PDB file of N, CA and C in Angstrom:
ATOM      1  N   MET U 111       8.240  30.214   5.772  1.00 64.00           N
ATOM      2  CA  MET U 111       8.323  29.620   7.093  1.00 64.00           C
ATOM      3  C   MET U 111       8.217  28.105   6.943  1.00 64.00           C
ATOM      4  N   GLY U 112       9.066  27.382   7.640  1.00 73.00           N
ATOM      5  CA  GLY U 112       9.078  25.930   7.552  1.00 73.00           C
ATOM      6  C   GLY U 112       8.490  25.265   8.779  1.00 73.00           C
ATOM      7  N   THR U 113       8.273  23.984   8.646  1.00 86.00           N
ATOM      8  CA  THR U 113       7.788  23.173   9.742  1.00 86.00           C
ATOM      9  C   THR U 113       8.838  22.121  10.046  1.00 86.00           C
ATOM     10  N   ASN U 114       9.131  21.918  11.322  1.00 93.00           N
ATOM     11  CA  ASN U 114      10.154  20.976  11.728  1.00 93.00           C
ATOM     12  C   ASN U 114       9.609  20.125  12.859  1.00 93.00           C
ATOM     13  N   ASN U 115       8.948  19.037  12.506  1.00 95.00           N
ATOM     14  CA  ASN U 115       8.426  18.079  13.475  1.00 95.00           C
ATOM     15  C   ASN U 115       8.869  16.693  13.058  1.00 95.00           C
ATOM     16  N   VAL U 116       9.236  15.880  14.030  1.00 96.00           N
ATOM     17  CA  VAL U 116       9.657  14.519  13.726  1.00 96.00           C
ATOM     18  C   VAL U 116       9.065  13.577  14.771  1.00 96.00           C
ATOM     19  N   THR U 117       8.695  12.381  14.306  1.00 97.00           N
ATOM     20  CA  THR U 117       8.240  11.313  15.191  1.00 97.00           C
ATOM     21  C   THR U 117       8.990  10.049  14.790  1.00 97.00           C
ATOM     22  N   ILE U 118       9.621   9.414  15.765  1.00 97.00           N
ATOM     23  CA  ILE U 118      10.331   8.163  15.501  1.00 97.00           C
ATOM     24  C   ILE U 118       9.915   7.130  16.538  1.00 97.00           C
ATOM     25  N   VAL U 119       9.970   5.873  16.132  1.00 97.00           N
ATOM     26  CA  VAL U 119       9.704   4.752  17.036  1.00 97.00           C
ATOM     27  C   VAL U 119      10.830   3.753  16.844  1.00 97.00           C
ATOM     28  N   GLY U 120      11.442   3.354  17.948  1.00 96.00           N
ATOM     29  CA  GLY U 120      12.520   2.378  17.877  1.00 96.00           C
ATOM     30  C   GLY U 120      12.996   2.000  19.265  1.00 96.00           C
ATOM     31  N   ARG U 121      14.076   1.252  19.284  1.00 96.00           N
ATOM     32  CA  ARG U 121      14.630   0.760  20.552  1.00 96.00           C
ATOM     33  C   ARG U 121      15.922   1.494  20.891  1.00 96.00           C
ATOM     34  N   LEU U 122      16.124   1.713  22.193  1.00 96.00           N
ATOM     35  CA  LEU U 122      17.358   2.347  22.645  1.00 96.00           C
ATOM     36  C   LEU U 122      18.539   1.424  22.350  1.00 96.00           C
ATOM     37  N   ALA U 123      19.559   1.979  21.705  1.00 95.00           N
ATOM     38  CA  ALA U 123      20.734   1.203  21.323  1.00 95.00           C
ATOM     39  C   ALA U 123      21.606   0.857  22.524  1.00 95.00           C
ATOM     40  N   LYS U 124      21.614   1.729  23.536  1.00 94.00           N
ATOM     41  CA  LYS U 124      22.354   1.488  24.770  1.00 94.00           C
ATOM     42  C   LYS U 124      21.716   2.329  25.870  1.00 94.00           C
ATOM     43  N   ASP U 125      22.177   2.153  27.095  1.00 93.00           N
ATOM     44  CA  ASP U 125      21.628   2.943  28.192  1.00 93.00           C
ATOM     45  C   ASP U 125      21.868   4.428  27.932  1.00 93.00           C
ATOM     46  N   PRO U 126      20.883   5.263  28.275  1.00 95.00           N
ATOM     47  CA  PRO U 126      21.054   6.706  28.050  1.00 95.00           C
ATOM     48  C   PRO U 126      22.090   7.299  29.000  1.00 95.00           C
ATOM     49  N   ALA U 127      22.652   8.448  28.594  1.00 92.00           N
ATOM     50  CA  ALA U 127      23.674   9.131  29.393  1.00 92.00           C
ATOM     51  C   ALA U 127      23.128  10.479  29.854  1.00 92.00           C
ATOM     52  N   LEU U 128      23.052  10.651  31.175  1.00 92.00           N
ATOM     53  CA  LEU U 128      22.624  11.923  31.755  1.00 92.00           C
ATOM     54  C   LEU U 128      23.854  12.792  31.938  1.00 92.00           C
ATOM     55  N   LYS U 129      23.825  13.995  31.338  1.00 93.00           N
ATOM     56  CA  LYS U 129      24.975  14.899  31.372  1.00 93.00           C
ATOM     57  C   LYS U 129      24.536  16.265  31.868  1.00 93.00           C
ATOM     58  N   GLY U 130      25.477  17.178  31.926  1.00 86.00           N
ATOM     59  CA  GLY U 130      25.179  18.520  32.405  1.00 86.00           C
ATOM     60  C   GLY U 130      25.239  18.569  33.916  1.00 86.00           C
ATOM     61  N   ASP U 131      24.572  19.582  34.492  1.00 85.00           N
ATOM     62  CA  ASP U 131      24.547  19.726  35.942  1.00 85.00           C
ATOM     63  C   ASP U 131      23.109  19.847  36.417  1.00 85.00           C
ATOM     64  N   GLU U 132      22.920  20.094  37.716  1.00 82.00           N
ATOM     65  CA  GLU U 132      21.572  20.168  38.278  1.00 82.00           C
ATOM     66  C   GLU U 132      20.717  21.251  37.633  1.00 82.00           C
ATOM     67  N   GLU U 133      21.351  22.347  37.240  1.00 88.00           N
ATOM     68  CA  GLU U 133      20.598  23.461  36.667  1.00 88.00           C
ATOM     69  C   GLU U 133      20.269  23.266  35.195  1.00 88.00           C
ATOM     70  N   SER U 134      21.077  22.490  34.488  1.00 91.00           N
ATOM     71  CA  SER U 134      20.806  22.275  33.057  1.00 91.00           C
ATOM     72  C   SER U 134      21.133  20.835  32.647  1.00 91.00           C
ATOM     73  N   PRO U 135      20.353  19.875  33.174  1.00 94.00           N
ATOM     74  CA  PRO U 135      20.602  18.480  32.802  1.00 94.00           C
ATOM     75  C   PRO U 135      20.156  18.212  31.367  1.00 94.00           C
ATOM     76  N   ARG U 136      20.824  17.243  30.768  1.00 94.00           N
ATOM     77  CA  ARG U 136      20.412  16.781  29.447  1.00 94.00           C
ATOM     78  C   ARG U 136      20.659  15.280  29.360  1.00 94.00           C
ATOM     79  N   LEU U 137      19.781  14.625  28.648  1.00 96.00           N
ATOM     80  CA  LEU U 137      19.849  13.177  28.495  1.00 96.00           C
ATOM     81  C   LEU U 137      20.100  12.858  27.028  1.00 96.00           C
ATOM     82  N   HIS U 138      21.129  12.051  26.762  1.00 96.00           N
ATOM     83  CA  HIS U 138      21.473  11.656  25.403  1.00 96.00           C
ATOM     84  C   HIS U 138      21.231  10.162  25.242  1.00 96.00           C
ATOM     85  N   PHE U 139      20.596   9.791  24.134  1.00 96.00           N
ATOM     86  CA  PHE U 139      20.451   8.383  23.800  1.00 96.00           C
ATOM     87  C   PHE U 139      20.276   8.238  22.292  1.00 96.00           C
ATOM     88  N   THR U 140      20.465   7.027  21.808  1.00 97.00           N
ATOM     89  CA  THR U 140      20.325   6.737  20.390  1.00 97.00           C
ATOM     90  C   THR U 140      19.197   5.738  20.209  1.00 97.00           C
ATOM     91  N   VAL U 141      18.322   6.026  19.242  1.00 97.00           N
ATOM     92  CA  VAL U 141      17.205   5.148  18.934  1.00 97.00           C
ATOM     93  C   VAL U 141      17.503   4.428  17.625  1.00 97.00           C
ATOM     94  N   ALA U 142      17.430   3.109  17.651  1.00 97.00           N
ATOM     95  CA  ALA U 142      17.591   2.295  16.449  1.00 97.00           C
ATOM     96  C   ALA U 142      16.206   2.111  15.829  1.00 97.00           C
ATOM     97  N   VAL U 143      16.030   2.661  14.630  1.00 96.00           N
ATOM     98  CA  VAL U 143      14.748   2.590  13.935  1.00 96.00           C
ATOM     99  C   VAL U 143      14.838   1.506  12.865  1.00 96.00           C
ATOM    100  N   ASP U 144      13.977   0.512  12.971  1.00 93.00           N
ATOM    101  CA  ASP U 144      13.954  -0.629  12.060  1.00 93.00           C
ATOM    102  C   ASP U 144      13.582  -0.178  10.644  1.00 93.00           C
ATOM    103  N   ASN U 145      14.278  -0.705   9.657  1.00 90.00           N
ATOM    104  CA  ASN U 145      13.991  -0.389   8.252  1.00 90.00           C
ATOM    105  C   ASN U 145      13.419  -1.563   7.476  1.00 90.00           C
ATOM    106  N   GLY U 146      12.966  -2.585   8.177  1.00 89.00           N
ATOM    107  CA  GLY U 146      12.318  -3.713   7.507  1.00 89.00           C
ATOM    108  C   GLY U 146      13.291  -4.569   6.720  1.00 89.00           C
ATOM    109  N   LYS U 147      12.751  -5.174   5.662  1.00 89.00           N
ATOM    110  CA  LYS U 147      13.535  -6.090   4.843  1.00 89.00           C
ATOM    111  C   LYS U 147      13.626  -5.576   3.409  1.00 89.00           C
ATOM    112  N   ASP U 148      14.689  -6.001   2.720  1.00 90.00           N
ATOM    113  CA  ASP U 148      14.811  -5.646   1.306  1.00 90.00           C
ATOM    114  C   ASP U 148      14.000  -6.637   0.470  1.00 90.00           C
ATOM    115  N   ARG U 149      14.051  -6.507  -0.844  1.00 92.00           N
ATOM    116  CA  ARG U 149      13.231  -7.349  -1.720  1.00 92.00           C
ATOM    117  C   ARG U 149      13.653  -8.823  -1.702  1.00 92.00           C
ATOM    118  N   HIS U 150      14.831  -9.122  -1.159  1.00 93.00           N
ATOM    119  CA  HIS U 150      15.309 -10.498  -1.049  1.00 93.00           C
ATOM    120  C   HIS U 150      15.022 -11.097   0.325  1.00 93.00           C
ATOM    121  N   GLY U 151      14.365 -10.325   1.187  1.00 91.00           N
ATOM    122  CA  GLY U 151      14.025 -10.821   2.511  1.00 91.00           C
ATOM    123  C   GLY U 151      15.103 -10.630   3.559  1.00 91.00           C
ATOM    124  N   ASN U 152      16.169  -9.913   3.200  1.00 92.00           N
ATOM    125  CA  ASN U 152      17.252  -9.657   4.151  1.00 92.00           C
ATOM    126  C   ASN U 152      16.930  -8.422   4.983  1.00 92.00           C
ATOM    127  N   ASP U 153      17.300  -8.476   6.268  1.00 89.00           N
ATOM    128  CA  ASP U 153      17.100  -7.315   7.134  1.00 89.00           C
ATOM    129  C   ASP U 153      17.936  -6.146   6.637  1.00 89.00           C
ATOM    130  N   ARG U 154      17.320  -4.967   6.582  1.00 92.00           N
ATOM    131  CA  ARG U 154      18.067  -3.745   6.280  1.00 92.00           C
ATOM    132  C   ARG U 154      18.683  -3.234   7.576  1.00 92.00           C
ATOM    133  N   ASP U 155      19.793  -2.536   7.461  1.00 93.00           N
ATOM    134  CA  ASP U 155      20.403  -1.926   8.640  1.00 93.00           C
ATOM    135  C   ASP U 155      19.460  -0.870   9.209  1.00 93.00           C
ATOM    136  N   PRO U 156      19.398  -0.756  10.534  1.00 95.00           N
ATOM    137  CA  PRO U 156      18.539   0.276  11.128  1.00 95.00           C
ATOM    138  C   PRO U 156      19.142   1.664  10.943  1.00 95.00           C
ATOM    139  N   ASP U 157      18.311   2.674  11.088  1.00 95.00           N
ATOM    140  CA  ASP U 157      18.796   4.049  11.187  1.00 95.00           C
ATOM    141  C   ASP U 157      19.084   4.308  12.654  1.00 95.00           C
ATOM    142  N   TRP U 158      20.214   4.930  12.942  1.00 96.00           N
ATOM    143  CA  TRP U 158      20.630   5.240  14.309  1.00 96.00           C
ATOM    144  C   TRP U 158      20.394   6.726  14.521  1.00 96.00           C
ATOM    145  N   ILE U 159      19.387   7.082  15.306  1.00 96.00           N
ATOM    146  CA  ILE U 159      18.955   8.462  15.469  1.00 96.00           C
ATOM    147  C   ILE U 159      19.361   8.974  16.854  1.00 96.00           C
ATOM    148  N   PRO U 160      20.258   9.971  16.911  1.00 97.00           N
ATOM    149  CA  PRO U 160      20.633  10.548  18.207  1.00 97.00           C
ATOM    150  C   PRO U 160      19.527  11.471  18.724  1.00 97.00           C
ATOM    151  N   VAL U 161      19.226  11.325  20.004  1.00 97.00           N
ATOM    152  CA  VAL U 161      18.152  12.090  20.644  1.00 97.00           C
ATOM    153  C   VAL U 161      18.714  12.762  21.892  1.00 97.00           C
ATOM    154  N   VAL U 162      18.251  13.974  22.158  1.00 96.00           N
ATOM    155  CA  VAL U 162      18.623  14.678  23.382  1.00 96.00           C
ATOM    156  C   VAL U 162      17.356  15.240  24.019  1.00 96.00           C
ATOM    157  N   VAL U 163      17.311  15.171  25.340  1.00 96.00           N
ATOM    158  CA  VAL U 163      16.202  15.705  26.130  1.00 96.00           C
ATOM    159  C   VAL U 163      16.803  16.655  27.153  1.00 96.00           C
ATOM    160  N   PHE U 164      16.186  17.816  27.332  1.00 95.00           N
ATOM    161  CA  PHE U 164      16.733  18.828  28.229  1.00 95.00           C
ATOM    162  C   PHE U 164      15.867  19.030  29.473  1.00 95.00           C
ATOM    163  N   GLY U 165      16.505  19.547  30.529  1.00 92.00           N
ATOM    164  CA  GLY U 165      15.808  20.014  31.722  1.00 92.00           C
ATOM    165  C   GLY U 165      15.318  18.922  32.644  1.00 92.00           C
ATOM    166  N   ASN U 166      14.311  19.290  33.443  1.00 90.00           N
ATOM    167  CA  ASN U 166      13.760  18.367  34.434  1.00 90.00           C
ATOM    168  C   ASN U 166      13.195  17.108  33.792  1.00 90.00           C
ATOM    169  N   TYR U 167      12.676  17.251  32.580  1.00 92.00           N
ATOM    170  CA  TYR U 167      12.132  16.094  31.867  1.00 92.00           C
ATOM    171  C   TYR U 167      13.233  15.056  31.636  1.00 92.00           C
ATOM    172  N   ALA U 168      14.456  15.510  31.339  1.00 93.00           N
ATOM    173  CA  ALA U 168      15.584  14.600  31.140  1.00 93.00           C
ATOM    174  C   ALA U 168      15.830  13.763  32.390  1.00 93.00           C
ATOM    175  N   GLU U 169      15.842  14.417  33.540  1.00 90.00           N
ATOM    176  CA  GLU U 169      16.067  13.697  34.799  1.00 90.00           C
ATOM    177  C   GLU U 169      14.931  12.729  35.092  1.00 90.00           C
ATOM    178  N   ALA U 170      13.713  13.152  34.819  1.00 88.00           N
ATOM    179  CA  ALA U 170      12.547  12.321  35.121  1.00 88.00           C
ATOM    180  C   ALA U 170      12.527  11.032  34.312  1.00 88.00           C
ATOM    181  N   ILE U 171      12.845  11.124  33.035  1.00 92.00           N
ATOM    182  CA  ILE U 171      12.770   9.907  32.222  1.00 92.00           C
ATOM    183  C   ILE U 171      14.048   9.078  32.276  1.00 92.00           C
ATOM    184  N   ALA U 172      15.146   9.654  32.708  1.00 90.00           N
ATOM    185  CA  ALA U 172      16.418   8.921  32.772  1.00 90.00           C
ATOM    186  C   ALA U 172      16.305   7.687  33.668  1.00 90.00           C
ATOM    187  N   ARG U 173      15.514   7.777  34.703  1.00 89.00           N
ATOM    188  CA  ARG U 173      15.370   6.667  35.653  1.00 89.00           C
ATOM    189  C   ARG U 173      14.591   5.488  35.071  1.00 89.00           C
ATOM    190  N   HIS U 174      13.903   5.717  33.950  1.00 90.00           N
ATOM    191  CA  HIS U 174      13.002   4.689  33.422  1.00 90.00           C
ATOM    192  C   HIS U 174      13.420   4.117  32.072  1.00 90.00           C
ATOM    193  N   LEU U 175      14.488   4.644  31.480  1.00 91.00           N
ATOM    194  CA  LEU U 175      14.922   4.184  30.167  1.00 91.00           C
ATOM    195  C   LEU U 175      16.167   3.320  30.268  1.00 91.00           C
ATOM    196  N   GLY U 176      16.256   2.327  29.405  1.00 92.00           N
ATOM    197  CA  GLY U 176      17.443   1.485  29.343  1.00 92.00           C
ATOM    198  C   GLY U 176      17.572   0.839  27.988  1.00 92.00           C
ATOM    199  N   LYS U 177      18.720   0.265  27.740  1.00 94.00           N
ATOM    200  CA  LYS U 177      19.006  -0.396  26.474  1.00 94.00           C
ATOM    201  C   LYS U 177      17.880  -1.367  26.112  1.00 94.00           C
ATOM    202  N   GLY U 178      17.438  -1.297  24.863  1.00 94.00           N
ATOM    203  CA  GLY U 178      16.419  -2.217  24.368  1.00 94.00           C
ATOM    204  C   GLY U 178      14.991  -1.755  24.547  1.00 94.00           C
ATOM    205  N   HIS U 179      14.754  -0.719  25.348  1.00 95.00           N
ATOM    206  CA  HIS U 179      13.389  -0.238  25.541  1.00 95.00           C
ATOM    207  C   HIS U 179      12.846   0.337  24.241  1.00 95.00           C
ATOM    208  N   LEU U 180      11.595   0.020  23.944  1.00 96.00           N
ATOM    209  CA  LEU U 180      10.911   0.558  22.773  1.00 96.00           C
ATOM    210  C   LEU U 180      10.285   1.885  23.162  1.00 96.00           C
ATOM    211  N   VAL U 181      10.613   2.935  22.399  1.00 96.00           N
ATOM    212  CA  VAL U 181      10.114   4.269  22.709  1.00 96.00           C
ATOM    213  C   VAL U 181       9.564   4.940  21.458  1.00 96.00           C
ATOM    214  N   GLY U 182       8.648   5.856  21.676  1.00 97.00           N
ATOM    215  CA  GLY U 182       8.196   6.771  20.649  1.00 97.00           C
ATOM    216  C   GLY U 182       8.682   8.156  21.030  1.00 97.00           C
ATOM    217  N   VAL U 183       9.319   8.844  20.113  1.00 97.00           N
ATOM    218  CA  VAL U 183       9.897  10.158  20.388  1.00 97.00           C
ATOM    219  C   VAL U 183       9.297  11.159  19.413  1.00 97.00           C
ATOM    220  N   THR U 184       8.808  12.280  19.942  1.00 97.00           N
ATOM    221  CA  THR U 184       8.404  13.390  19.085  1.00 97.00           C
ATOM    222  C   THR U 184       9.234  14.601  19.474  1.00 97.00           C
ATOM    223  N   GLY U 185       9.570  15.396  18.485  1.00 97.00           N
ATOM    224  CA  GLY U 185      10.379  16.570  18.740  1.00 97.00           C
ATOM    225  C   GLY U 185      10.722  17.293  17.455  1.00 97.00           C
ATOM    226  N   THR U 186      11.872  17.949  17.471  1.00 96.00           N
ATOM    227  CA  THR U 186      12.341  18.690  16.306  1.00 96.00           C
ATOM    228  C   THR U 186      13.769  18.274  15.979  1.00 96.00           C
ATOM    229  N   ILE U 187      14.143  18.438  14.721  1.00 96.00           N
ATOM    230  CA  ILE U 187      15.510  18.159  14.310  1.00 96.00           C
ATOM    231  C   ILE U 187      16.305  19.449  14.430  1.00 96.00           C
ATOM    232  N   LYS U 188      17.428  19.356  15.109  1.00 95.00           N
ATOM    233  CA  LYS U 188      18.314  20.508  15.283  1.00 95.00           C
ATOM    234  C   LYS U 188      19.695  20.153  14.749  1.00 95.00           C
ATOM    235  N   SER U 189      20.331  21.124  14.113  1.00 93.00           N
ATOM    236  CA  SER U 189      21.690  20.917  13.629  1.00 93.00           C
ATOM    237  C   SER U 189      22.648  21.763  14.457  1.00 93.00           C
ATOM    238  N   ARG U 190      23.881  21.306  14.522  1.00 89.00           N
ATOM    239  CA  ARG U 190      24.911  22.088  15.197  1.00 89.00           C
ATOM    240  C   ARG U 190      26.232  21.821  14.503  1.00 89.00           C
ATOM    241  N   LYS U 191      27.109  22.799  14.600  1.00 91.00           N
ATOM    242  CA  LYS U 191      28.428  22.685  13.993  1.00 91.00           C
ATOM    243  C   LYS U 191      29.481  22.873  15.073  1.00 91.00           C
ATOM    244  N   THR U 192      30.538  22.075  14.963  1.00 89.00           N
ATOM    245  CA  THR U 192      31.664  22.202  15.881  1.00 89.00           C
ATOM    246  C   THR U 192      32.956  22.137  15.078  1.00 89.00           C
ATOM    247  N   LEU U 193      33.991  22.639  15.662  1.00 89.00           N
ATOM    248  CA  LEU U 193      35.311  22.579  15.041  1.00 89.00           C
ATOM    249  C   LEU U 193      36.066  21.406  15.640  1.00 89.00           C
ATOM    250  N   ASP U 194      36.489  20.485  14.804  1.00 86.00           N
ATOM    251  CA  ASP U 194      37.298  19.356  15.237  1.00 86.00           C
ATOM    252  C   ASP U 194      38.710  19.867  15.477  1.00 86.00           C
ATOM    253  N   GLU U 195      39.103  19.956  16.739  1.00 87.00           N
ATOM    254  CA  GLU U 195      40.399  20.539  17.081  1.00 87.00           C
ATOM    255  C   GLU U 195      41.572  19.719  16.571  1.00 87.00           C
ATOM    256  N   SER U 196      41.393  18.425  16.391  1.00 89.00           N
ATOM    257  CA  SER U 196      42.508  17.599  15.931  1.00 89.00           C
ATOM    258  C   SER U 196      42.775  17.767  14.438  1.00 89.00           C
ATOM    259  N   THR U 197      41.709  18.042  13.651  1.00 89.00           N
ATOM    260  CA  THR U 197      41.889  18.173  12.200  1.00 89.00           C
ATOM    261  C   THR U 197      41.683  19.596  11.698  1.00 89.00           C
ATOM    262  N   GLY U 198      41.046  20.438  12.499  1.00 88.00           N
ATOM    263  CA  GLY U 198      40.743  21.796  12.076  1.00 88.00           C
ATOM    264  C   GLY U 198      39.539  21.890  11.153  1.00 88.00           C
ATOM    265  N   GLU U 199      38.840  20.774  10.963  1.00 92.00           N
ATOM    266  CA  GLU U 199      37.682  20.744  10.072  1.00 92.00           C
ATOM    267  C   GLU U 199      36.394  21.015  10.848  1.00 92.00           C
ATOM    268  N   ASN U 200      35.429  21.635  10.162  1.00 92.00           N
ATOM    269  CA  ASN U 200      34.103  21.818  10.736  1.00 92.00           C
ATOM    270  C   ASN U 200      33.321  20.520  10.609  1.00 92.00           C
ATOM    271  N   ARG U 201      32.591  20.177  11.642  1.00 91.00           N
ATOM    272  CA  ARG U 201      31.738  18.984  11.656  1.00 91.00           C
ATOM    273  C   ARG U 201      30.300  19.431  11.890  1.00 91.00           C
ATOM    274  N   SER U 202      29.383  18.790  11.206  1.00 91.00           N
ATOM    275  CA  SER U 202      27.956  19.073  11.380  1.00 91.00           C
ATOM    276  C   SER U 202      27.277  17.854  11.989  1.00 91.00           C
ATOM    277  N   TYR U 203      26.327  18.101  12.876  1.00 90.00           N
ATOM    278  CA  TYR U 203      25.587  17.037  13.542  1.00 90.00           C
ATOM    279  C   TYR U 203      24.105  17.356  13.507  1.00 90.00           C
ATOM    280  N   LEU U 204      23.298  16.309  13.441  1.00 93.00           N
ATOM    281  CA  LEU U 204      21.854  16.438  13.592  1.00 93.00           C
ATOM    282  C   LEU U 204      21.442  15.645  14.814  1.00 93.00           C
ATOM    283  N   ASN U 205      20.546  16.212  15.608  1.00 94.00           N
ATOM    284  CA  ASN U 205      19.952  15.536  16.756  1.00 94.00           C
ATOM    285  C   ASN U 205      18.453  15.764  16.725  1.00 94.00           C
ATOM    286  N   VAL U 206      17.723  14.826  17.275  1.00 97.00           N
ATOM    287  CA  VAL U 206      16.320  15.068  17.564  1.00 97.00           C
ATOM    288  C   VAL U 206      16.258  15.621  18.978  1.00 97.00           C
ATOM    289  N   VAL U 207      15.707  16.816  19.132  1.00 96.00           N
ATOM    290  CA  VAL U 207      15.479  17.382  20.457  1.00 96.00           C
ATOM    291  C   VAL U 207      14.052  16.989  20.832  1.00 96.00           C
ATOM    292  N   ALA U 208      13.953  16.074  21.804  1.00 96.00           N
ATOM    293  CA  ALA U 208      12.663  15.487  22.149  1.00 96.00           C
ATOM    294  C   ALA U 208      11.820  16.412  23.000  1.00 96.00           C
ATOM    295  N   GLY U 209      10.573  16.554  22.614  1.00 95.00           N
ATOM    296  CA  GLY U 209       9.588  17.236  23.426  1.00 95.00           C
ATOM    297  C   GLY U 209       8.775  16.248  24.242  1.00 95.00           C
ATOM    298  N   ASN U 210       8.705  14.996  23.708  1.00 96.00           N
ATOM    299  CA  ASN U 210       7.957  13.941  24.377  1.00 96.00           C
ATOM    300  C   ASN U 210       8.624  12.607  24.089  1.00 96.00           C
ATOM    301  N   VAL U 211       8.747  11.789  25.127  1.00 96.00           N
ATOM    302  CA  VAL U 211       9.256  10.421  24.985  1.00 96.00           C
ATOM    303  C   VAL U 211       8.215   9.517  25.609  1.00 96.00           C
ATOM    304  N   GLU U 212       7.679   8.628  24.790  1.00 95.00           N
ATOM    305  CA  GLU U 212       6.641   7.699  25.260  1.00 95.00           C
ATOM    306  C   GLU U 212       7.249   6.306  25.406  1.00 95.00           C
ATOM    307  N   PHE U 213       7.039   5.691  26.555  1.00 93.00           N
ATOM    308  CA  PHE U 213       7.554   4.357  26.830  1.00 93.00           C
ATOM    309  C   PHE U 213       6.561   3.356  26.243  1.00 93.00           C
ATOM    310  N   LEU U 214       6.998   2.582  25.244  1.00 92.00           N
ATOM    311  CA  LEU U 214       6.085   1.657  24.565  1.00 92.00           C
ATOM    312  C   LEU U 214       6.229   0.234  25.054  1.00 92.00           C
ATOM    313  N   ALA U 215       7.448  -0.226  25.327  1.00 76.00           N
ATOM    314  CA  ALA U 215       7.665  -1.592  25.827  1.00 76.00           C
ATOM    315  C   ALA U 215       9.104  -1.721  26.288  1.00 76.00           C
ATOM    316  N   ARG U 216       9.353  -2.755  27.094  1.00 64.00           N
ATOM    317  CA  ARG U 216      10.718  -3.067  27.517  1.00 64.00           C
ATOM    318  C   ARG U 216      11.330  -4.039  26.567  1.00 64.00           C
TER     319      ARG U 216
END
């Protein structure tokens, strides 16, 4: 049996997108996680982590999040596969499914 818990802290890369319908809303956003500097003092590129929030919680936090906000996210990593209809190839994606989103700063 495995354990799948993740905690990330970073800034929203852009305004979140509320999708779905009233019965099954979901909120999508990307968190840019800072990777500090390399040994020469140059900024490393951030990690871009896709996050999704489901249900009433998605609607509740959608009104308070925006580009640049610093957030802490805890949740689980989920994978999904889709078929790219244009190429016929299978694509794999990872998302953090958030159980909690903490607003740290604007």
